[in-house]
Coordinates of N, CA and C in Angstrom, one line a residue:
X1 N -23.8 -9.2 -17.0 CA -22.4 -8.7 -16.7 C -21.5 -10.0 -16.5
X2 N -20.2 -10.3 -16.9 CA -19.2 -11.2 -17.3 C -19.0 -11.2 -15.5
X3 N -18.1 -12.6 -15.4 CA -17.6 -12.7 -14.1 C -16.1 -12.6 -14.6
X4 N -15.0 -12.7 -13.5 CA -13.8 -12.2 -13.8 C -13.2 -12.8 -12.4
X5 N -12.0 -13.4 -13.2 CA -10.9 -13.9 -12.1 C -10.3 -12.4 -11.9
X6 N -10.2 -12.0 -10.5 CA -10.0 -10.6 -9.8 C -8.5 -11.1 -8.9
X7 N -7.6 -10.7 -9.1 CA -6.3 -11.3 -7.9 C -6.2 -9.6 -7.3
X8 N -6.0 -9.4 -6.3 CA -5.7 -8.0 -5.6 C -4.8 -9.0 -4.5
X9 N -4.1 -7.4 -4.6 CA -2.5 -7.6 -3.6 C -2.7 -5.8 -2.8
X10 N -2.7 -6.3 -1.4 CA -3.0 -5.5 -0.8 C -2.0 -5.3 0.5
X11 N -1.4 -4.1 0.6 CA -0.3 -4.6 1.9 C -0.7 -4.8 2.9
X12 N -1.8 -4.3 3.7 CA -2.4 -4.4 4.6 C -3.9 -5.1 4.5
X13 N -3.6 -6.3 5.6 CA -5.3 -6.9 5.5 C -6.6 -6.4 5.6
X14 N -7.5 -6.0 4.5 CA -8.7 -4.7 4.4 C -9.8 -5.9 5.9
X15 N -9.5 -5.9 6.4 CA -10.7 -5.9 7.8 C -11.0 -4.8 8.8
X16 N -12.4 -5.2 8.6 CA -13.1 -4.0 9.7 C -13.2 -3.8 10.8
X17 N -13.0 -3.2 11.9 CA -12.5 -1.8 12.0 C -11.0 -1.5 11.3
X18 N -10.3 -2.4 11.0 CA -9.2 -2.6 11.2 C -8.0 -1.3 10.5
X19 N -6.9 -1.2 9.8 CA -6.4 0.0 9.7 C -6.6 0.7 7.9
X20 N -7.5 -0.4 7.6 CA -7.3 -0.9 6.1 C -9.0 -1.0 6.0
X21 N -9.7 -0.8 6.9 CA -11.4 -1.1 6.8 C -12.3 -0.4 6.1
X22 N -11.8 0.6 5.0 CA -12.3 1.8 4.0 C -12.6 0.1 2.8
X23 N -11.6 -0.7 3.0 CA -11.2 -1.5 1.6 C -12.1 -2.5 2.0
X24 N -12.2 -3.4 3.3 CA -13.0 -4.2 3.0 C -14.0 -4.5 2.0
X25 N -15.2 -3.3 2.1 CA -16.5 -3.9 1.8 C -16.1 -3.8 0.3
X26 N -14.9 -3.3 -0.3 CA -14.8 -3.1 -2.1 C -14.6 -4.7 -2.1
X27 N -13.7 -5.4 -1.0 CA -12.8 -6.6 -1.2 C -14.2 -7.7 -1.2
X28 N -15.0 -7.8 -0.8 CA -16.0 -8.5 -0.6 C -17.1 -8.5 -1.5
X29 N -17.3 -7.3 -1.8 CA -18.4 -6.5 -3.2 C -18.0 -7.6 -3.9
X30 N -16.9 -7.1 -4.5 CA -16.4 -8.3 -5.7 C -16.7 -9.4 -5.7
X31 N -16.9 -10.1 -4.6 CA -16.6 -11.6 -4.7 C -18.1 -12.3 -4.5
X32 N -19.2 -10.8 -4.0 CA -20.5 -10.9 -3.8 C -21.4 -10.8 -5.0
X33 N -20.4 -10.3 -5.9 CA -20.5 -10.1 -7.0 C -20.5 -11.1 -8.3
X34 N -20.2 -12.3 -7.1 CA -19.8 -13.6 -8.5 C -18.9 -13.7 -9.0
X35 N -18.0 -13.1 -8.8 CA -16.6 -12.9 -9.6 C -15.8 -13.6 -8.2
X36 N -14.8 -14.4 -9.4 CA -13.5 -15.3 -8.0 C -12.7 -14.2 -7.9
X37 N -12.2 -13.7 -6.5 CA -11.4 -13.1 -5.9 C -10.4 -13.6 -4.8
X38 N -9.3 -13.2 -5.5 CA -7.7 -13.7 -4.6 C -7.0 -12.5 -4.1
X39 N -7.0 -12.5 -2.4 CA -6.1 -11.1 -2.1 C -5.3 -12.1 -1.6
X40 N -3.9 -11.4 -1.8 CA -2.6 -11.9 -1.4 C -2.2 -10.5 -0.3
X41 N -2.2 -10.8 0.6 CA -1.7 -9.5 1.9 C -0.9 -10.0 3.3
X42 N -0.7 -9.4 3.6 CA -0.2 -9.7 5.1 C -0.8 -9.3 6.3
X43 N -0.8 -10.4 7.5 CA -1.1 -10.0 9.0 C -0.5 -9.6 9.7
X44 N -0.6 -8.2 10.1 CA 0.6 -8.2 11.0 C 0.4 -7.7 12.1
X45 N -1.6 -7.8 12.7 CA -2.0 -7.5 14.2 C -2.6 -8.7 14.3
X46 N -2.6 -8.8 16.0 CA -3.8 -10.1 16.1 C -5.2 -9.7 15.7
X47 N -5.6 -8.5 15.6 CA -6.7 -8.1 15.2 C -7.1 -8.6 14.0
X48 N -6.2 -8.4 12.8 CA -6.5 -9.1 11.7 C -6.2 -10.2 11.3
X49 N -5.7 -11.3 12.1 CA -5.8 -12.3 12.3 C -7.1 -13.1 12.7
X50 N -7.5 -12.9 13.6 CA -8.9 -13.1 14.1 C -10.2 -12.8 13.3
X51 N -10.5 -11.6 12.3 CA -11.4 -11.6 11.7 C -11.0 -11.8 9.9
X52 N -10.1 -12.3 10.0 CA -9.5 -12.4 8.4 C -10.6 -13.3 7.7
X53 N -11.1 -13.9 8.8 CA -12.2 -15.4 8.0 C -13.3 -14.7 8.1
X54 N -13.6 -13.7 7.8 CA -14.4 -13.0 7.3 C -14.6 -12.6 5.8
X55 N -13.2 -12.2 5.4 CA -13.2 -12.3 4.3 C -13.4 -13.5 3.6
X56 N -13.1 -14.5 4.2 CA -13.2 -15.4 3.4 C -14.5 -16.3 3.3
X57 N -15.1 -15.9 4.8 CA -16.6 -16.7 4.8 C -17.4 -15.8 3.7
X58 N -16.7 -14.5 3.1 CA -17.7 -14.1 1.7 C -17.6 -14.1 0.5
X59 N -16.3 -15.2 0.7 CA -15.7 -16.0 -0.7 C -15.0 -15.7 -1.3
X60 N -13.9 -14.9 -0.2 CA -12.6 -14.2 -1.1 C -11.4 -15.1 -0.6
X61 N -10.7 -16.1 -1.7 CA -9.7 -16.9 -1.5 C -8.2 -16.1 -0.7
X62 N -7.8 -16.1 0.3 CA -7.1 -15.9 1.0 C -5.7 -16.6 0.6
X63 N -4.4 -15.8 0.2 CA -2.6 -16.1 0.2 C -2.4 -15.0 1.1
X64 N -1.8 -15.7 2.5 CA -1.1 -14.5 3.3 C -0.2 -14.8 4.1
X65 N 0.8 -13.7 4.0 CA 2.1 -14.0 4.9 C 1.8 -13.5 6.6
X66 N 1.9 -13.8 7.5 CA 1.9 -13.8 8.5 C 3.0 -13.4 9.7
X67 N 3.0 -12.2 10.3 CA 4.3 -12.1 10.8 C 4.5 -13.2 11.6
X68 N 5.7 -13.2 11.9 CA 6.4 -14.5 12.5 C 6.5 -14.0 14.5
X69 N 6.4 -12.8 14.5 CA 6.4 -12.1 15.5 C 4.8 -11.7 16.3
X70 N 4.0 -11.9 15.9 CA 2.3 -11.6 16.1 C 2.1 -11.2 17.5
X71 N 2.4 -12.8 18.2 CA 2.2 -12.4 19.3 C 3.3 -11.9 20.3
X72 N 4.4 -11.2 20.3 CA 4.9 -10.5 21.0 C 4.8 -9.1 21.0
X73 N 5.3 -8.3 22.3 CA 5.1 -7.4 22.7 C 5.2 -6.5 22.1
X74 N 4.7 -5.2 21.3 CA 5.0 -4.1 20.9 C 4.6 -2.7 21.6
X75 N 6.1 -2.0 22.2 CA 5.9 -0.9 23.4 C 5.4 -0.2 22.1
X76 N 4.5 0.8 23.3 CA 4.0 2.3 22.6 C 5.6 3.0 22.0
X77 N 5.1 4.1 20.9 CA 6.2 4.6 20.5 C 6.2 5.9 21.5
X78 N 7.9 6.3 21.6 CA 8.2 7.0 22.8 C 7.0 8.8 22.1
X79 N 6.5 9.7 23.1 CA 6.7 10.5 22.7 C 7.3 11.8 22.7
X80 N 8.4 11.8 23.3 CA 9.0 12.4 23.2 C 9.6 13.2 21.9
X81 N 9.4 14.8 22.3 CA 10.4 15.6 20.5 C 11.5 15.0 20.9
X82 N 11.7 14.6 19.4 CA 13.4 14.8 18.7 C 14.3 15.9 19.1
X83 N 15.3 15.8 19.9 CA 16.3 16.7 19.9 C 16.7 17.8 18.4
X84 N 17.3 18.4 18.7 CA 17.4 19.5 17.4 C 18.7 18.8 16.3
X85 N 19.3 17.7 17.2 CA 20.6 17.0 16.1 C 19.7 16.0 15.8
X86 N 19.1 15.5 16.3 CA 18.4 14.0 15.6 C 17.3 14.6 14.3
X87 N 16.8 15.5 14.9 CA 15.9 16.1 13.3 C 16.8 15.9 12.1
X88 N 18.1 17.4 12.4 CA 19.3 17.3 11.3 C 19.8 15.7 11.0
X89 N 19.9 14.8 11.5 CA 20.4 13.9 11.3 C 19.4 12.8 10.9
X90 N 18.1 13.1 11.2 CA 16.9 12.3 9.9 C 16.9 12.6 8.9
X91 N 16.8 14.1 8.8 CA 16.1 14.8 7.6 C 17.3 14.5 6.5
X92 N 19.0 14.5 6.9 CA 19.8 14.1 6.1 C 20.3 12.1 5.8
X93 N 19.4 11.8 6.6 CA 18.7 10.2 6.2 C 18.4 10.0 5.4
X94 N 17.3 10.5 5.5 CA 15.5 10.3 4.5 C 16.4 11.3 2.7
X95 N 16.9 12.4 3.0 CA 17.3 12.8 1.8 C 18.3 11.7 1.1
X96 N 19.1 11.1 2.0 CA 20.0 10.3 1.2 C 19.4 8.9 0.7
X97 N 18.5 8.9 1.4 CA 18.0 7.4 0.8 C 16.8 7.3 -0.2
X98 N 16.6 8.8 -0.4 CA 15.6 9.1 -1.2 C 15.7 9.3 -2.7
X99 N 15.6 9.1 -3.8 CA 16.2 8.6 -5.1 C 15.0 10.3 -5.9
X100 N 15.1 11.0 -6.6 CA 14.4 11.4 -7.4 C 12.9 11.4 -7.9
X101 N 13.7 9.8 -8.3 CA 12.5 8.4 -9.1 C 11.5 7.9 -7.8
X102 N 11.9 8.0 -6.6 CA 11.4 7.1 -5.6 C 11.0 7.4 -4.5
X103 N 9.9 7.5 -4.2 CA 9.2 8.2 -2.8 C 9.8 7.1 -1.9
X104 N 10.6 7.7 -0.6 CA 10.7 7.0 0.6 C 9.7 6.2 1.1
X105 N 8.4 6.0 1.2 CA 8.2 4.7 1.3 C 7.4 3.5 0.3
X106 N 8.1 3.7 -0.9 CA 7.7 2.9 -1.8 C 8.9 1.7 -1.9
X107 N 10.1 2.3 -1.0 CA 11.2 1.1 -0.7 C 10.6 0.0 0.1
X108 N 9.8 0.9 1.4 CA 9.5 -0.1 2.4 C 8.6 -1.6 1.4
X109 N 7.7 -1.1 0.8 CA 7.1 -2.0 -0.2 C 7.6 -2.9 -1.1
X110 N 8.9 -2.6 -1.4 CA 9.8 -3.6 -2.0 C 9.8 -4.8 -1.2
X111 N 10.1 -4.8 0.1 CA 10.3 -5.7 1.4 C 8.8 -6.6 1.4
X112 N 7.9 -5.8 1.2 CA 6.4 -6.1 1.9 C 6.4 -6.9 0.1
X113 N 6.5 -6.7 -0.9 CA 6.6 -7.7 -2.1 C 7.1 -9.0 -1.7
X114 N 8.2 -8.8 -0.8 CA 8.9 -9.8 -1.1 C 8.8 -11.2 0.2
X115 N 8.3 -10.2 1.3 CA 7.5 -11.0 2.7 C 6.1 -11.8 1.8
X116 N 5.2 -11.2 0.7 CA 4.2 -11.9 0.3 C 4.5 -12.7 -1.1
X117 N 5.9 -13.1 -1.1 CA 6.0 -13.5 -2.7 C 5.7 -15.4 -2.9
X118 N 5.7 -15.8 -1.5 CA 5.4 -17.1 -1.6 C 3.8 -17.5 -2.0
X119 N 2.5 -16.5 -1.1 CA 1.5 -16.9 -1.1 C 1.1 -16.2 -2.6
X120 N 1.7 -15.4 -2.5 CA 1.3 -14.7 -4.4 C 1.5 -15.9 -5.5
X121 N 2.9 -16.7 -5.5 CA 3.0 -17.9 -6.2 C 2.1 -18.8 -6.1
X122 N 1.5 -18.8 -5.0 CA 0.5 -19.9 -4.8 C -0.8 -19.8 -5.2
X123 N -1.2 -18.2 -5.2 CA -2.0 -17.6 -5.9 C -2.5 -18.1 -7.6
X124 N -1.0 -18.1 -8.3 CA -0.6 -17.4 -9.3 C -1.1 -19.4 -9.7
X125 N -0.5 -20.7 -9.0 CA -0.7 -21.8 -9.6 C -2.0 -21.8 -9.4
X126 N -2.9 -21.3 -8.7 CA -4.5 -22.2 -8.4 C -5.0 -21.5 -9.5
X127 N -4.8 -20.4 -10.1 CA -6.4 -19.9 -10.9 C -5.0 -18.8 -11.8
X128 N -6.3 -18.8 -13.3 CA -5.8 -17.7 -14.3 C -6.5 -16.9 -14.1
X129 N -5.6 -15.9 -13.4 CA -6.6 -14.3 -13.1 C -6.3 -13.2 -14.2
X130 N -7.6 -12.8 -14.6 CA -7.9 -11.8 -15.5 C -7.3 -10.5 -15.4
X131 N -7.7 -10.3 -14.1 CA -7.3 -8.7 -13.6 C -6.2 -8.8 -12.2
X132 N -5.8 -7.8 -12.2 CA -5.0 -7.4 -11.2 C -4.9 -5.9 -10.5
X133 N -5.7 -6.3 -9.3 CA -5.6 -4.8 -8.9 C -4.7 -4.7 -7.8
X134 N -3.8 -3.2 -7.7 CA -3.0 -3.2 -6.7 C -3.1 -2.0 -5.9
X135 N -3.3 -2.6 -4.4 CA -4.0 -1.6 -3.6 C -3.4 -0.1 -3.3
X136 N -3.2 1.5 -3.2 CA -2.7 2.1 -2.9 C -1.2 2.5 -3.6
X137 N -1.2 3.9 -4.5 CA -0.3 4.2 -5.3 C 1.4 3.7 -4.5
X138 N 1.5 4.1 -3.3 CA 3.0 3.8 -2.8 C 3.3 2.1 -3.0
X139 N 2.6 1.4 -3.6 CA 2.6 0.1 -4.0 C 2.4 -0.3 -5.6
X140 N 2.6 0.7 -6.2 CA 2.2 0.7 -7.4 C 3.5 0.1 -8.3
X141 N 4.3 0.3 -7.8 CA 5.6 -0.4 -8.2 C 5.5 -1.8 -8.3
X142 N 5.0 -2.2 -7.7 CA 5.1 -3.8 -7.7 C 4.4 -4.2 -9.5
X143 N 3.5 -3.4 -10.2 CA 3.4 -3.4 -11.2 C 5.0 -4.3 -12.0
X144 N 5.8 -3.3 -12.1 CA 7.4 -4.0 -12.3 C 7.8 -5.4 -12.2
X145 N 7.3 -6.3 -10.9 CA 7.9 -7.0 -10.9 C 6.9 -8.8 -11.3
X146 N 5.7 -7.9 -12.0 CA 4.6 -9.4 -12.6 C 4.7 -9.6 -13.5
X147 N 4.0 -10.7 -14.0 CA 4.1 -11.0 -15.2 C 3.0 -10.0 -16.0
X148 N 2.8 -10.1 -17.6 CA 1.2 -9.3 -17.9 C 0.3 -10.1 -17.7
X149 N -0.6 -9.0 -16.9 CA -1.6 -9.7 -16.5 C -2.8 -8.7 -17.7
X150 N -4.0 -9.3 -18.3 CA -4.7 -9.3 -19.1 C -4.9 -7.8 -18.8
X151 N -5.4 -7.6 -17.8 CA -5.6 -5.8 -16.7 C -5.1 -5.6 -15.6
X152 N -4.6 -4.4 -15.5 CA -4.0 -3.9 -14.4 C -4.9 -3.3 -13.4
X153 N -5.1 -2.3 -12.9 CA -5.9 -1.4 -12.0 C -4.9 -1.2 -10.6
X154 N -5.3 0.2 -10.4 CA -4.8 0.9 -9.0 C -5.7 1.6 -8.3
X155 N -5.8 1.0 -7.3 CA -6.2 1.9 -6.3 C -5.9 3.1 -6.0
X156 N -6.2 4.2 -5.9 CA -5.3 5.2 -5.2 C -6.8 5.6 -3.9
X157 N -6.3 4.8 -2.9 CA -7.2 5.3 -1.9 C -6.2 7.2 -1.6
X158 N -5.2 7.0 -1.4 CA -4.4 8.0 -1.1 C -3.5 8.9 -2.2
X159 N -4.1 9.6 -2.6 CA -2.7 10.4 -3.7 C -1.2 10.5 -2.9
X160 N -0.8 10.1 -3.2 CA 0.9 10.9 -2.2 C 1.3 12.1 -2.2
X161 N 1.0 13.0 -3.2 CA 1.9 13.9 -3.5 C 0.7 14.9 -2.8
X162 N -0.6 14.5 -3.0 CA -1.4 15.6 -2.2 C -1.5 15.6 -0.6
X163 N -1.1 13.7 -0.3 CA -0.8 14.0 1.2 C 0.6 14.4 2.0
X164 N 1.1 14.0 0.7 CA 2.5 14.9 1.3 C 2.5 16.2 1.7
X165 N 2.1 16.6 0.6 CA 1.5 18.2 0.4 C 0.9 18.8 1.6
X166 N 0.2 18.4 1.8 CA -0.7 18.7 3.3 C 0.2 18.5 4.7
X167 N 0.9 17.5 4.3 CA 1.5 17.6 5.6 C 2.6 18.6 5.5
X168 N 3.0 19.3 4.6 CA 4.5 20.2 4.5 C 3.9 21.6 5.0
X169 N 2.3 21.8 5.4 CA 1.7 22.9 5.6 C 1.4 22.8 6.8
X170 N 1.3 21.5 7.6 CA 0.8 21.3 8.9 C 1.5 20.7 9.8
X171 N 2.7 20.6 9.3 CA 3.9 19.8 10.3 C 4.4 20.4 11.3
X172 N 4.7 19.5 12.3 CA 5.3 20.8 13.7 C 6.7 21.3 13.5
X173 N 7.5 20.4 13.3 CA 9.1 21.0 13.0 C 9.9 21.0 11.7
X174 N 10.3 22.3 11.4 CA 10.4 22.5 10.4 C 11.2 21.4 9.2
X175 N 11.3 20.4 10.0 CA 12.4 19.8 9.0 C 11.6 18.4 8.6
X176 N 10.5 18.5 9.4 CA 9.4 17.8 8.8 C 8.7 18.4 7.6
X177 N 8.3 19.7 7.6 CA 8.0 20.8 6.5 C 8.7 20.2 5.4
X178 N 10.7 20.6 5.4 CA 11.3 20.3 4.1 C 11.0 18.8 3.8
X179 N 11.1 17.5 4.6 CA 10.8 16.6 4.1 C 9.3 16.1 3.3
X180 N 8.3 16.7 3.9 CA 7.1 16.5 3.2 C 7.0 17.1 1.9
X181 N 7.6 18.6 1.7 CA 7.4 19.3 0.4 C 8.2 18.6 -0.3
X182 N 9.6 18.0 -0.4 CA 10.5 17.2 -0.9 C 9.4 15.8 -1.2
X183 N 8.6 15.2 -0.4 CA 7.9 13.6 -0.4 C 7.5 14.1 -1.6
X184 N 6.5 15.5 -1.6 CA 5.4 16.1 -2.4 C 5.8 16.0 -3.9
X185 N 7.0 16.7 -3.9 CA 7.7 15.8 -5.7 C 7.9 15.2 -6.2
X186 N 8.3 14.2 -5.2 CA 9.0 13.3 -5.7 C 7.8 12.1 -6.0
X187 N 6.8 12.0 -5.1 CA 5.5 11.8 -5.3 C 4.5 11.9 -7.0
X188 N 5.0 13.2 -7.2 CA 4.1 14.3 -8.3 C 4.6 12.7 -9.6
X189 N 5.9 13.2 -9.5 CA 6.6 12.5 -10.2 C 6.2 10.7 -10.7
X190 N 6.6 10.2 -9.2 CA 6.4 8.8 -9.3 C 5.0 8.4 -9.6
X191 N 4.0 9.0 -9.0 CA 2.2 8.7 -9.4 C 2.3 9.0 -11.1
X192 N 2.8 10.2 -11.6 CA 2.1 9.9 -12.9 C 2.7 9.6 -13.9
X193 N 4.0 9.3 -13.2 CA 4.8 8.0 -14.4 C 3.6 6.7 -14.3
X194 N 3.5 5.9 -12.9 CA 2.9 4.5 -12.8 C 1.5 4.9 -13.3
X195 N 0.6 6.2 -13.1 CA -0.7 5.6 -13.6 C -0.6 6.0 -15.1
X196 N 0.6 6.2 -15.9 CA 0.2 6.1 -17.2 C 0.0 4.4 -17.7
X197 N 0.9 3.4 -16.8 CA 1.1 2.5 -16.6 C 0.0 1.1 -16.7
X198 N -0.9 1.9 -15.7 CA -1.9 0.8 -15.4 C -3.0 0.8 -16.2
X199 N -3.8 0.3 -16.7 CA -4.9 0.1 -17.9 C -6.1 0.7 -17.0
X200 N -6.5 0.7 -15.4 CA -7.4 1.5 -14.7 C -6.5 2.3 -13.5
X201 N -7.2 3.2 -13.1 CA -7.0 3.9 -12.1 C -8.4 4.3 -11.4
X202 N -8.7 4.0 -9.9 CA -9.8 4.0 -9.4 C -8.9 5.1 -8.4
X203 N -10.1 6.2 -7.7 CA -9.6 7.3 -6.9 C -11.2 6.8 -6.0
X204 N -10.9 7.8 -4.8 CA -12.4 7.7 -4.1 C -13.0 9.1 -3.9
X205 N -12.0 10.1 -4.4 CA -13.1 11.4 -4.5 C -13.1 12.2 -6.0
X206 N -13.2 13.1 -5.9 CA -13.9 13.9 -6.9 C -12.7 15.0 -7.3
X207 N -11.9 15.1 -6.4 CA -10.3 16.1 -5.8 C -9.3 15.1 -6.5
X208 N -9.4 13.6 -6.3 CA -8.3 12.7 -6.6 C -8.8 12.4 -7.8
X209 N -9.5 12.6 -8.3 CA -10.2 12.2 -9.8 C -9.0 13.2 -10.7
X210 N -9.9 14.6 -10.1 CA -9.3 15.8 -11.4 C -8.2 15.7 -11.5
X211 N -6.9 15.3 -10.2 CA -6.0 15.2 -9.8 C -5.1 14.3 -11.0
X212 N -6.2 12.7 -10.9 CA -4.8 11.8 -11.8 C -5.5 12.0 -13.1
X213 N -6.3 12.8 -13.4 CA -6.4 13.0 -14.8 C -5.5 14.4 -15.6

């Protein structure tokens, strides 16, 4: 079997336990595998700060942006319900900033491109990578803004439109309901524009298989 310059761009650092620890052992497989592997990601706990050199003690070349903020304080989120005007006054938020074309948080990922665009360039001068894999459909966009790379590949640890989906059934207040069934299309939409897109699509069950085919 061929070895292969492998670059993955991942928003979240795949360390274990950590929030992203399903991806580890694929990020390491590879690189255990003999094939050179470059993830370009961000840290944005001390947790994955501290075991990041893990990935790397198994030979996976590390570009990562670092919050500038790490070690300060972050309070628990309040939990208190939303008042009945602050719902109405999300729900007409999230619709207004929400595009057809564009699941609400595939914006946030625009940002998270652009926090990792220095160590990606740095990526991009050390080694000619073969393939490109990009972790998680709501990041699938970033496709748009590379050069061609020889292969593409997506992750879809998560379908969106099926998790949306699910949550528009199991939400507490109703205006969570309209937003999730709303995520749920617009989702439908954006996933099977980009996986016509990418030369692979990798799923992890059997449900997301039938799904993007």
């Amino acid at each position: 079997m061929g070895k292969f310059n492998i670059l993955m761009l991942n928003s979240d650092l795949p360390v274990f336990p950590g929030r992203a620890g399903h991806e580890y052992l694929h990020t390491t497989h590879l690189a255990r595998l003999g094939n050179r592997v470059g993830l370009v990601s961000l840290v944005h706990a001390r947790e994955q700060d501290e075991k990041k050199h893990v990935l790397s003690d198994a030979g996976v070349c590390l570009y990562l942006w670092q919050d500038p903020n790490l070690d300060r304080f972050h309070p628990a989120e309040s939990n208190n319900k939303p008042s009945f005007l602050r719902r109405i006054a999300k729900t007409i938020y999230i619709f207004g900033q929400t595009s057809l074309q564009r699941p609400q948080d595939t914006f946030v990922h625009d940002y998270t491109f652009r926090n990792f665009s220095v160590p990606f360039l740095e990526a991009l001068k050390r080694d000619n990578w073969e393939a490109m894999i990009v972790v998680q459909s709501s990041c699938a966009r970033w496709l748009d803004f590379l050069r061609n790379f020889p292969a593409s590949v997506l992750v879809m640890h998560d379908v969106g439109s099926l998790v949306y989906g699910r949550r528009s059934k199991t939400a507490q207040f109703w205006n969570q309901r309209l937003v999730s069934l709303f995520g749920s299309w617009v989702y439908r939409a954006f996933e099977r524009s980009y996986c016509s897109k990418y030369d692979l699509i990798i799923t992890v069950s059997s449900a997301d298989e039938e799904w993007v085919r």
